[in-house]
Coordinates of C-alpha atoms and ligand atoms in Angstrom, one line a residue:
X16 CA -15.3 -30.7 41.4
X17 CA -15.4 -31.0 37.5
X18 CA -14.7 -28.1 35.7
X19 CA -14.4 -27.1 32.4
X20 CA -11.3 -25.3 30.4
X21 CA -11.0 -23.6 26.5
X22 CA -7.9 -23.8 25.0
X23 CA -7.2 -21.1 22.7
X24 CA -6.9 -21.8 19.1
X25 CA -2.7 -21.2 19.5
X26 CA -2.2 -23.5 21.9
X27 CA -4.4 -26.4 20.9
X28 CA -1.5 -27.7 19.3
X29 CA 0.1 -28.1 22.1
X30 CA -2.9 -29.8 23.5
X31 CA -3.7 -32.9 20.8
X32 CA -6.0 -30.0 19.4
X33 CA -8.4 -30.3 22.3
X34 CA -10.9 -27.3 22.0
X35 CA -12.3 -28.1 25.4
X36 CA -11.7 -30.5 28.7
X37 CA -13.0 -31.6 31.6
X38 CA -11.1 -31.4 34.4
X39 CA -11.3 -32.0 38.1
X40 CA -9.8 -30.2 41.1
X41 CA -11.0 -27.8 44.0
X42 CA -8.7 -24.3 43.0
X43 CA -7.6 -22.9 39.8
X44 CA -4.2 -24.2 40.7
X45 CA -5.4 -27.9 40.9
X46 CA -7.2 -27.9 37.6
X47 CA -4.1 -25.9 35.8
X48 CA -1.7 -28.4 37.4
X49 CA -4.4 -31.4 36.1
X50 CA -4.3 -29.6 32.7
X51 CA -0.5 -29.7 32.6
X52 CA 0.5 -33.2 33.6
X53 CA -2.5 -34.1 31.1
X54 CA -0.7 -32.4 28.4
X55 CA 3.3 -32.1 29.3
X56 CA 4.1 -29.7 25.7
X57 CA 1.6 -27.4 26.6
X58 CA 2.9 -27.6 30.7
X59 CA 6.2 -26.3 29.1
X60 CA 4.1 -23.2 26.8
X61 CA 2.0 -22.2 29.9
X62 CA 4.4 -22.9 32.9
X63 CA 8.4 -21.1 33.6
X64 CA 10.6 -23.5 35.1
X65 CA 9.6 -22.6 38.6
X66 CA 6.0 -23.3 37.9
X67 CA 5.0 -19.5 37.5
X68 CA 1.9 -18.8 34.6
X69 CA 4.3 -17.0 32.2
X70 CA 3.5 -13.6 30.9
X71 CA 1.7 -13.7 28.1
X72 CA -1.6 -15.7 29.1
X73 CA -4.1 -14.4 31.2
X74 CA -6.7 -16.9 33.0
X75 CA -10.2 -16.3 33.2
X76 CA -12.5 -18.2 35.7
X77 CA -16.2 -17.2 35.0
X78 CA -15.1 -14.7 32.3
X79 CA -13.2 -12.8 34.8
X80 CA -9.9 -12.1 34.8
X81 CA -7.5 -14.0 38.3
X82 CA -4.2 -13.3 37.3
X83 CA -3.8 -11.0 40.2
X84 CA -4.9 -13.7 42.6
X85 CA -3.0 -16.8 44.1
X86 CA -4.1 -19.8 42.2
X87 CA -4.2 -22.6 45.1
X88 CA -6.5 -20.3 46.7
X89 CA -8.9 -19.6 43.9
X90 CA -11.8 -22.1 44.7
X91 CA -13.9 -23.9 42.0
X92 CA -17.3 -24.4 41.6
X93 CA -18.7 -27.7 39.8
X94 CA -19.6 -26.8 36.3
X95 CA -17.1 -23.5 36.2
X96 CA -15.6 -22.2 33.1
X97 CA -11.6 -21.5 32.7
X98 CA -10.4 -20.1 29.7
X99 CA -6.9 -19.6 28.8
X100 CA -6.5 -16.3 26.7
X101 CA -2.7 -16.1 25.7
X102 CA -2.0 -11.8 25.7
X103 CA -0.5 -11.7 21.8
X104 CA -1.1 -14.7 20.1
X105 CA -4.9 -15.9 18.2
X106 CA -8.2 -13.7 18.1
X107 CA -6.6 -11.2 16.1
X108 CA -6.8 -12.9 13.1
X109 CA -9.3 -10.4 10.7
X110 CA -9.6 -12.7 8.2
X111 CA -10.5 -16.4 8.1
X112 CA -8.6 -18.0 5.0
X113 CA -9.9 -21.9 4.9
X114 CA -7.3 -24.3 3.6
X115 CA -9.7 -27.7 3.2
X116 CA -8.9 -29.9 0.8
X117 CA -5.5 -27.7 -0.2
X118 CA -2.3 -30.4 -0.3
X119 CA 1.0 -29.2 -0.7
X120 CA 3.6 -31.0 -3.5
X121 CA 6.6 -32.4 -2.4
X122 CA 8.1 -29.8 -4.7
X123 CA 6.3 -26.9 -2.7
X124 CA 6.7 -28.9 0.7
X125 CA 10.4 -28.8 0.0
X126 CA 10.5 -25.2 -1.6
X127 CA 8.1 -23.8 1.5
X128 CA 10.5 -25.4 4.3
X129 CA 11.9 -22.8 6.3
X130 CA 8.1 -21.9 6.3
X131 CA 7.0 -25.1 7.4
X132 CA 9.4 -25.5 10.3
X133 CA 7.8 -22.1 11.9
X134 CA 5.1 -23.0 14.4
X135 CA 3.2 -19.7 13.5
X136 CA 3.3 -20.8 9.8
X137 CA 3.1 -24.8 9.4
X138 CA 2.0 -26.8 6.9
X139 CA -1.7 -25.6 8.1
X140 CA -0.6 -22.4 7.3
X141 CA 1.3 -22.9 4.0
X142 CA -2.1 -24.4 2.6
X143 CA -3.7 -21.1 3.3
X144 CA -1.5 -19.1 1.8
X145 CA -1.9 -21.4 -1.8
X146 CA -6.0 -21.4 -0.6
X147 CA -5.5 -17.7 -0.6
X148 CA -5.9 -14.6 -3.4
X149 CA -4.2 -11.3 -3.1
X150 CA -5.3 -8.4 -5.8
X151 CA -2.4 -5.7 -6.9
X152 CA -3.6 -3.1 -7.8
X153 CA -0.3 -1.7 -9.8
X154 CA 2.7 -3.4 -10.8
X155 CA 5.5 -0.4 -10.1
X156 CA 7.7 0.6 -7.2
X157 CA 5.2 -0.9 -4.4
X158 CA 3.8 -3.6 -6.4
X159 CA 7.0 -4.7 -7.5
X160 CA 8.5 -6.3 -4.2
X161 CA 5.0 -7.0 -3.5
X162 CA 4.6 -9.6 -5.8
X163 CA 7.8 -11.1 -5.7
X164 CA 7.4 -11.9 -2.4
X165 CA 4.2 -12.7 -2.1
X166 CA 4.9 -15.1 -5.3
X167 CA 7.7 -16.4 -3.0
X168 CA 6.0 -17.3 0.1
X169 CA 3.4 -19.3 -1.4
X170 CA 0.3 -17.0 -2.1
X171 CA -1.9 -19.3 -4.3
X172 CA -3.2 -16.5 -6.8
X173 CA -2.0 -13.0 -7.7
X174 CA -3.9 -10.4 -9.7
X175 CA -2.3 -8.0 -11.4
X176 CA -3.9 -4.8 -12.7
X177 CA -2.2 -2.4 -14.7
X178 CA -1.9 -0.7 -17.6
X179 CA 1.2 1.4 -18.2
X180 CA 4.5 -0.6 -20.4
X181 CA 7.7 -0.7 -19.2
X182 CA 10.0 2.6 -18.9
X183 CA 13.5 2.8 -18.6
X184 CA 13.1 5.7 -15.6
X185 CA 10.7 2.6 -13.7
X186 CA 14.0 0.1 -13.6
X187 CA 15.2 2.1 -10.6
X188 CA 12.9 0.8 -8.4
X189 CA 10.5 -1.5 -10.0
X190 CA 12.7 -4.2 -9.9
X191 CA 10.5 -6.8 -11.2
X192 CA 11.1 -5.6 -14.7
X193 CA 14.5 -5.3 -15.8
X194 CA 16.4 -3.8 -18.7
X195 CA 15.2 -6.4 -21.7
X196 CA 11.7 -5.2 -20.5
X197 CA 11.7 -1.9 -21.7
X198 CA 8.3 -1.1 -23.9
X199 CA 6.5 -4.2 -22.8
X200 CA 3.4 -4.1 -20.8
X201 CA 4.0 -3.9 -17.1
X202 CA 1.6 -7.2 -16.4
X203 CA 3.4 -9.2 -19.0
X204 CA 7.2 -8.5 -17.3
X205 CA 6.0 -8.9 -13.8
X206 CA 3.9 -12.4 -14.6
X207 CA 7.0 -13.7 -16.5
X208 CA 9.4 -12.7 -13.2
X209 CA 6.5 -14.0 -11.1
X210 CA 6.4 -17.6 -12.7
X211 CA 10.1 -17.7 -13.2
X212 CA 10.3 -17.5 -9.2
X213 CA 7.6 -19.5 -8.2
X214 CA 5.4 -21.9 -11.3
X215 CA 3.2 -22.8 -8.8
X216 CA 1.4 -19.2 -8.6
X217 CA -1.7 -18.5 -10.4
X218 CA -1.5 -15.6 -11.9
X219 CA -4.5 -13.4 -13.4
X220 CA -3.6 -10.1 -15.2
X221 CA -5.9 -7.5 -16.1
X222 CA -4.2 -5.0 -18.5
X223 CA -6.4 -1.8 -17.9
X224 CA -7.3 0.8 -15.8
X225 CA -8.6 0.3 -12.2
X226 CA -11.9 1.9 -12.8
X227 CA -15.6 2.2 -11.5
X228 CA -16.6 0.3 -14.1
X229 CA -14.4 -3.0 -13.7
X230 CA -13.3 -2.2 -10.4
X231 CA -16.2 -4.4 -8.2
X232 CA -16.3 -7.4 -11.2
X233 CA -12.0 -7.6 -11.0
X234 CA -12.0 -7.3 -7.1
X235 CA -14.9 -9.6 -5.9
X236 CA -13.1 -12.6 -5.8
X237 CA -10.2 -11.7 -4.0
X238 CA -8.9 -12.4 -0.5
X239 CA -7.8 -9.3 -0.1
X240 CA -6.7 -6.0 -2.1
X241 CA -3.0 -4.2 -1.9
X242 CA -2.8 -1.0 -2.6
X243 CA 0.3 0.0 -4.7
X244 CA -1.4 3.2 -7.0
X245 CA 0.4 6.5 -7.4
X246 CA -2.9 8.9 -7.7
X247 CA -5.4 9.7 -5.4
X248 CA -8.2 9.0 -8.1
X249 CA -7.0 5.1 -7.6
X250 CA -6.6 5.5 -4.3
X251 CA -10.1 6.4 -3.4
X252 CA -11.5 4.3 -5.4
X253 CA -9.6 1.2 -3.8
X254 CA -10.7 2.1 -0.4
X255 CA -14.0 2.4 -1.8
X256 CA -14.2 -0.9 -3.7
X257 CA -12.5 -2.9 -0.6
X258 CA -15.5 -1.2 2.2
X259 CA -18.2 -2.2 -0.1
X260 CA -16.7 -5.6 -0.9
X261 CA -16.0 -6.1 2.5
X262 CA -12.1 -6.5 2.1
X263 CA -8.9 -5.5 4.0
X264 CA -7.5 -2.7 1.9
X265 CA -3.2 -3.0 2.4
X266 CA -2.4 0.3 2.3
X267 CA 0.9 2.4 1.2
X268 CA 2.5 5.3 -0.5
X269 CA 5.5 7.1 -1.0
X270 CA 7.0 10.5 -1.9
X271 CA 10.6 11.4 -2.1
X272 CA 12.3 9.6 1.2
X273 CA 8.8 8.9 2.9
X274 CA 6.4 6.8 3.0
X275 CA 3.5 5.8 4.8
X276 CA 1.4 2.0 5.3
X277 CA -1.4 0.9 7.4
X278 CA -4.5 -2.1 6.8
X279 CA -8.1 -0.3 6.4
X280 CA -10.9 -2.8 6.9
X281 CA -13.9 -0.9 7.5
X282 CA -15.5 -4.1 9.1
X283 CA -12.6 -4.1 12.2
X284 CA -11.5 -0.4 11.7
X285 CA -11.4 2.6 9.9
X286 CA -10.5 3.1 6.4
X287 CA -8.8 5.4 4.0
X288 CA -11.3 8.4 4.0
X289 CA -11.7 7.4 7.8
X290 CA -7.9 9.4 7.9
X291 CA -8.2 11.5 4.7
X292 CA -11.9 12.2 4.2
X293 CA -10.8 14.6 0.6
X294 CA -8.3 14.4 -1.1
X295 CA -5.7 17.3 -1.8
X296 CA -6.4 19.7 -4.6
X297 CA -4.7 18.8 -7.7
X298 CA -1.0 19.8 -8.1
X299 CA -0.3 20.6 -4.5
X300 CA 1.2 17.3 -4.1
X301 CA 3.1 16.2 -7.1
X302 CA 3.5 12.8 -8.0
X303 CA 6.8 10.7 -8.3
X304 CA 7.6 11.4 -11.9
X305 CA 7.3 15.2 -10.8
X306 CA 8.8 15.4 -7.1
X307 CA 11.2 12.3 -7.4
X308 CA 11.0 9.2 -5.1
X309 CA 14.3 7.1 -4.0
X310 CA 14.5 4.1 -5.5
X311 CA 14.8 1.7 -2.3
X312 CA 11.8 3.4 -0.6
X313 CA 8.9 1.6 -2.6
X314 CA 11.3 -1.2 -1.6
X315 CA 10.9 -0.6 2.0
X316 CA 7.0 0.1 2.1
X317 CA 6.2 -2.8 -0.1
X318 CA 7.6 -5.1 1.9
X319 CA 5.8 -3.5 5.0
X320 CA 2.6 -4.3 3.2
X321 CA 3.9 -7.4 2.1
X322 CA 4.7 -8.6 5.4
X323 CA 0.8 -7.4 6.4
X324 CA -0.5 -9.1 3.7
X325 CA 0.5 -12.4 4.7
X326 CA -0.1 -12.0 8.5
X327 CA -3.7 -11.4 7.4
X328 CA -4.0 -14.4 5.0
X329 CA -2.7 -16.5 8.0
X330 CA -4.2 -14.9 10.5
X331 CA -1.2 -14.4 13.0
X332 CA 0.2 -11.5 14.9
X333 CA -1.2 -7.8 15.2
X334 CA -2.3 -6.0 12.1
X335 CA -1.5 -2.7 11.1
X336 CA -5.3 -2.0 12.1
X337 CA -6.5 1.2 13.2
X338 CA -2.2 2.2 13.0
X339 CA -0.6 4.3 10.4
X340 CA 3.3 3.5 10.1
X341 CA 5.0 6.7 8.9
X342 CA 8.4 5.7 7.2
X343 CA 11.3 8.4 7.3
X344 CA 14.1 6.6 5.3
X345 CA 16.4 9.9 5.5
X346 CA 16.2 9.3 9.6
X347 CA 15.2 5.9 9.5
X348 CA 12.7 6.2 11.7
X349 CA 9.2 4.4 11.8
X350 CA 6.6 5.9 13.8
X351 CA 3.2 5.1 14.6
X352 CA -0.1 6.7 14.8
X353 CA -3.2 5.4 16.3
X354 CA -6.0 5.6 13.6
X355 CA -9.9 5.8 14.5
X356 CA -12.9 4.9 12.7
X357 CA -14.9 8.3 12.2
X358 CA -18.3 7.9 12.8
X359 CA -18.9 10.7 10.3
X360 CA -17.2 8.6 7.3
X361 CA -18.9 9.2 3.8
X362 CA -18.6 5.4 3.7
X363 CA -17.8 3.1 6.5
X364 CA -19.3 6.0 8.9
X365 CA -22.8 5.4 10.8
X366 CA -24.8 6.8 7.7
X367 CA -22.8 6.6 4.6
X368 CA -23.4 8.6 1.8
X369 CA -21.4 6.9 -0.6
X370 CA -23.1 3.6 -1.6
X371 CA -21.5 2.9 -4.8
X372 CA -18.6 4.0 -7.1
X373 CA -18.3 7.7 -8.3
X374 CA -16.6 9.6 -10.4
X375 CA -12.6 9.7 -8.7
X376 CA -11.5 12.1 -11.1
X377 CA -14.4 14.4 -10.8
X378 CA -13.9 13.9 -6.8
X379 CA -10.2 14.6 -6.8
X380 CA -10.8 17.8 -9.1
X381 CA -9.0 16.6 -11.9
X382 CA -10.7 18.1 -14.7
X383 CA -11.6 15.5 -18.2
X384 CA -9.0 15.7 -20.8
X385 CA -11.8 17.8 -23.0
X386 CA -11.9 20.6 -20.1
X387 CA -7.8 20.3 -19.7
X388 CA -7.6 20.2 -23.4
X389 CA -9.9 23.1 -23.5
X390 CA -8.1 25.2 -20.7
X391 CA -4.6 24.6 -22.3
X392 CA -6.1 26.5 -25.5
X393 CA -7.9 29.3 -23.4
X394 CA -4.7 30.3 -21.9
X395 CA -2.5 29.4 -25.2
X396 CA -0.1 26.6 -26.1
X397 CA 2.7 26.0 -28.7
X398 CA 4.5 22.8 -29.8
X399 CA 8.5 22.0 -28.8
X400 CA 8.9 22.0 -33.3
X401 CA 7.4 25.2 -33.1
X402 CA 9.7 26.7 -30.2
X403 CA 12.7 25.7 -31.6
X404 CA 11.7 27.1 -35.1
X405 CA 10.9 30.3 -33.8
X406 CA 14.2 29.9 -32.4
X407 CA 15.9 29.3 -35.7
X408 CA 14.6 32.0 -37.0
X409 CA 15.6 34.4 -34.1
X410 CA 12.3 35.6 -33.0
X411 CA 12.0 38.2 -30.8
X412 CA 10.8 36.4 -26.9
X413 CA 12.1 34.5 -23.9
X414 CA 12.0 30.8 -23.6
X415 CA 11.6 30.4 -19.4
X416 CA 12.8 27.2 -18.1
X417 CA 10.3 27.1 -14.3
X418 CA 12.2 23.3 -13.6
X419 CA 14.1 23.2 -10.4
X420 CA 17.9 23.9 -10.8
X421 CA 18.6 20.2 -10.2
X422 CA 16.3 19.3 -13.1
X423 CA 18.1 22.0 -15.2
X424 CA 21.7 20.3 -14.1
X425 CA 20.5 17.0 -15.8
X426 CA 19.3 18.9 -19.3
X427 CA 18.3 22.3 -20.3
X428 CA 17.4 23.6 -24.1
X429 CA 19.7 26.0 -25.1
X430 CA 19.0 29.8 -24.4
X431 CA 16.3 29.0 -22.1
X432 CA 16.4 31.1 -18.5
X433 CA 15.9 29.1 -15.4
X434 CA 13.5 31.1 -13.1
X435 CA 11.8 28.0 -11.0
X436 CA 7.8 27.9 -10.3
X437 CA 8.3 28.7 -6.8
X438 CA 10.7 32.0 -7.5
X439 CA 8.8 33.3 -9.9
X440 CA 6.7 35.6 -7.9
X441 CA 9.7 37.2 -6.7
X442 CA 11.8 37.6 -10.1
X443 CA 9.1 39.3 -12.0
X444 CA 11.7 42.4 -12.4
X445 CA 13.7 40.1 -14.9
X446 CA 11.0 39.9 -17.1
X447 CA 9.8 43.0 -19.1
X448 CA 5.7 42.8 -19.2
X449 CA 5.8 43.4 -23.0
X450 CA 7.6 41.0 -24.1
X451 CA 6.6 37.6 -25.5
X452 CA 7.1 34.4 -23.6
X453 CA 7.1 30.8 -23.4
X454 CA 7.2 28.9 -20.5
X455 CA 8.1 25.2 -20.6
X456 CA 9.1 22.4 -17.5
X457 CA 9.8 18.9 -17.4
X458 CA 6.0 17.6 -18.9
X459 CA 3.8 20.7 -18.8
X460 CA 2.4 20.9 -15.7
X461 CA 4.5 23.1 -13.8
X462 CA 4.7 25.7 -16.5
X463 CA 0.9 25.8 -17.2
X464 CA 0.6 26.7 -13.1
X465 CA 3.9 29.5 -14.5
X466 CA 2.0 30.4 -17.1
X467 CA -1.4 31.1 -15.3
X468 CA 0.3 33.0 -12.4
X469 CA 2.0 35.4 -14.8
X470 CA -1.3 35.9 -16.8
X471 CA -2.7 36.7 -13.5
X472 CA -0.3 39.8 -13.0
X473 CA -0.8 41.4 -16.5
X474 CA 1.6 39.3 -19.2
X475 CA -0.1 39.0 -21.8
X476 CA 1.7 37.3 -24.3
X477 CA 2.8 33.7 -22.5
X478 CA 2.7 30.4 -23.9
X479 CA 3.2 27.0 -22.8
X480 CA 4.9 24.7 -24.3
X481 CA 2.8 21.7 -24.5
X482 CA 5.0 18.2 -23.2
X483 CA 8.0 19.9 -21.7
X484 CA 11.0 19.2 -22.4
X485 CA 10.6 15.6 -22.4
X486 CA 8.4 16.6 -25.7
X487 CA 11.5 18.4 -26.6
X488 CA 13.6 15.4 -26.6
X489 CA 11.0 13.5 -28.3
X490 CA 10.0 15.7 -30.8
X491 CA 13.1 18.0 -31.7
X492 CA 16.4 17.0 -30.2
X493 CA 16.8 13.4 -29.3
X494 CA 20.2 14.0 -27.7
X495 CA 18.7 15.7 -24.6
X496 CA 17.9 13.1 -22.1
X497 CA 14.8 12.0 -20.9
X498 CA 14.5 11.3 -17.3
Ligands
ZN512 ZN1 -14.2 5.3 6.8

């Protein structure tokens, strides 16, 4: 009999890249055996010592599955079909990078080596990587590792979009600016560390906004998007830019000691709004400049989407499809959660609603500067200079610190009280409903939430001090510290 076998894409190197061969015997076990002697490297990949089919490959005969049955009893037909379907490797590649006519310099061959020597990787799979484009979409804590590692192993083009300078409270974590840095424009720092590690990187920076308006133009061209924003605004808008681009989305965020990564791609799986169809309402969860973040965490996620990243542009091992990896650096523990597409999504669902950008801000309730700027007013604002004048001049009212006591161990303005955001509610006895007040916090956010809640209850002389104390220390007393 003359049959026919497939060799799987990772084991055709085994096999002198044959896709296909003819092959005679009269059982499975014959042909197998013909296969082997045929091709003695790949004898070695599909065969134990003892002449058992190891583990991980299956063997179909007709498109059915006989690993259950004895081999040199499995009877051929002329003309059958046997395909070899190893159990982890190949097929679950979701993206098909093409590396014709990439070469590699002997300056990258040497610099990519212990690359190179990896079957998984190769030079085949080197050439992809500098054929392939990744798009950043921030350049702070995630985007930081991000980029120096994907710079490192040989991604061929980088975007970078930001549009926030350098601050000296970023250097704890986003470690691809350093102290020298301080005041310059994120993109700039992070191309210069970028180049410095590898020249061979192109590197395309877009200093602005990710918005509706350049989002699709900026994003088109790339491989694939990585998601390293701090709002949900961005967030949204990245998932919704990468479903209608067709693109994998590498997701992941962080807050305080957790974190959280996973790979949308609306075309294999579900996406963002798949897992969070709305986002939460502003100020229930506060960002990192509000709620803190340790420093090695965006170190840890980063490199999680890194390392998905570059399984993707090579199209090797199991993505972090359809899985959300939550990350609990206090117990170190990485657990996994099995994600499904939801036929009811407003945009990868079975009938969308969203078939364009919208307005994120609008969607995630966060009001336009003019309606903010017109609420502030409503419920009544004053400036830091204008605090600490009345506080010169010994005005009668109470200056009411709502930070955290933590925050208030680090700096404080003097003769303010500390009564916390979330104690005020039950330390309304220590304030008399006459008198005046002014509520500050760290930037103003906290104390306009202070400032409506005590409104609320009958106060009727409380203002906010617009910036917090980190307007304080900019505008009255630059020996307090900013952090
Ligand atoms: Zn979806």
């Amino acid at each position: 009999m003359t049959v026919k076998v497939f060799i799987p894409t990772a084991l055709r190197q085994y096999a002198d890249n044959t896709n296909t061969i003819e092959l005679g015997g009269d059982t499975v076990g014959e042909v197998l055996s013909n296969l082997a002697e045929k091709f003695p490297t790949l004898k070695t990949h599909l065969f134990t010592d003892d002449g058992a089919l190891r583990n991980f490959v299956n063997v179909y005969v007709k498109d059915e599955n006989i690993r259950a049955l004895n081999f040199n009893e499995t009877v051929v037909a002329e003309g059958d079909e046997i395909t070899l379907v190893p159990a982890v490797a190949g097929g679950t590649g979701i993206l098909d990078i093409s590396a014709e006519g990439v070469e590699l310099s002997n300056d990258e061959i040497e610099r990519f080596s212990r690359h190179l020597i990896l079957p998984e990787v190769g030079m085949e799979g080197q050439k992809k990587l500098k054929a392939s484009s990744v798009l950043l979409i921030g350049t702070g804590g995630l985007g930081s590792p991000l980029a120096l590692y994907l710079a490192a192993a040989g991604v061929g083009r980088l975007g970078l979009v930001d549009f926030d300078v350098v601050d000296k409270s970023n250097l704890q974590r986003q470690i691809i600016h350093t102290t020298a840095d301080v005041g310059r424009p994120k993109i700039e720092s992070a191309k210069e560390s970028i180049l410095a590690l590898n020249p061979h990187v192109q590197v395309d920076t877009y200093e602005a906004g990710f918005t509706s308006e350049n989002a699709m133009e900026i994003a088109k061209d790339y491989d694939i998007i990585i998601d390293g924003t701090d709002n949900f605004p961005t967030r949204y808008l990245v998932n919704d830019v990468c479903v209608l681009l067709k693109k994998p989305n590498v997701y992941g965020s962080i807050f305080r000691f957790e974190g959280q990564a996973s790979v949308f791609y609306a075309e294999k799986g579900p996406c963002y709004r798949c897992l969070y169809p709305e986002p939460p309402p502003p100020g229930m969860v506060p960002s990192c400049a509000e709620g803190g973040v340790l420093g090695i965490l965006p170190g840890l996620v980063g490199l999680i989407q890194a390392t998905e990243g570059i399984k993707i542009l090579l199209g090797e091992g199991e993505p972090l499809l359809g899985r959300l990896m939550l990350i609990n650096s206090l117990a170190m523990t990485f657990r996994e959660l099995k994600l499904r597409k939801d036929p009811s999504c407003p945009i990868c669902g079975d009938n969308p609603t969203i078939t364009e950008l919208i307005d994120y801000q609008e969607f995630c309730g966060i009001p336009q500067a003019q309606e903010a700027e017109a609420a502030k007013m409503q419920n009544g604002t004053i400036t830091a200079p204008e605090v600490k004048a009345r506080l010169d001049k010994g005005d009668d009212f109470i200056l009411v610190d709502v930070r955290e006591q933590h925050e208030y161990d680090i700096c404080r303005i003097e003769g303010s009280v500390l009564i916390p955001l979330s104690e005020i509610d039950s330390r309304l006895g220590e304030l008399e409903k006459d008198t005046d007040i002014v509520v500050h916090c760290k930037m103003g956010g906290r104390s306009a939430n202070a400032q409506a809640m005590l409104q609320e209850v009958g106060y009727t002389s409380v203002l906010n001090m617009e910036g917090g104390i980190m307007a304080w220390s900019d505008l009255v007393d630059s020996s307090v510290p900013k952090y």
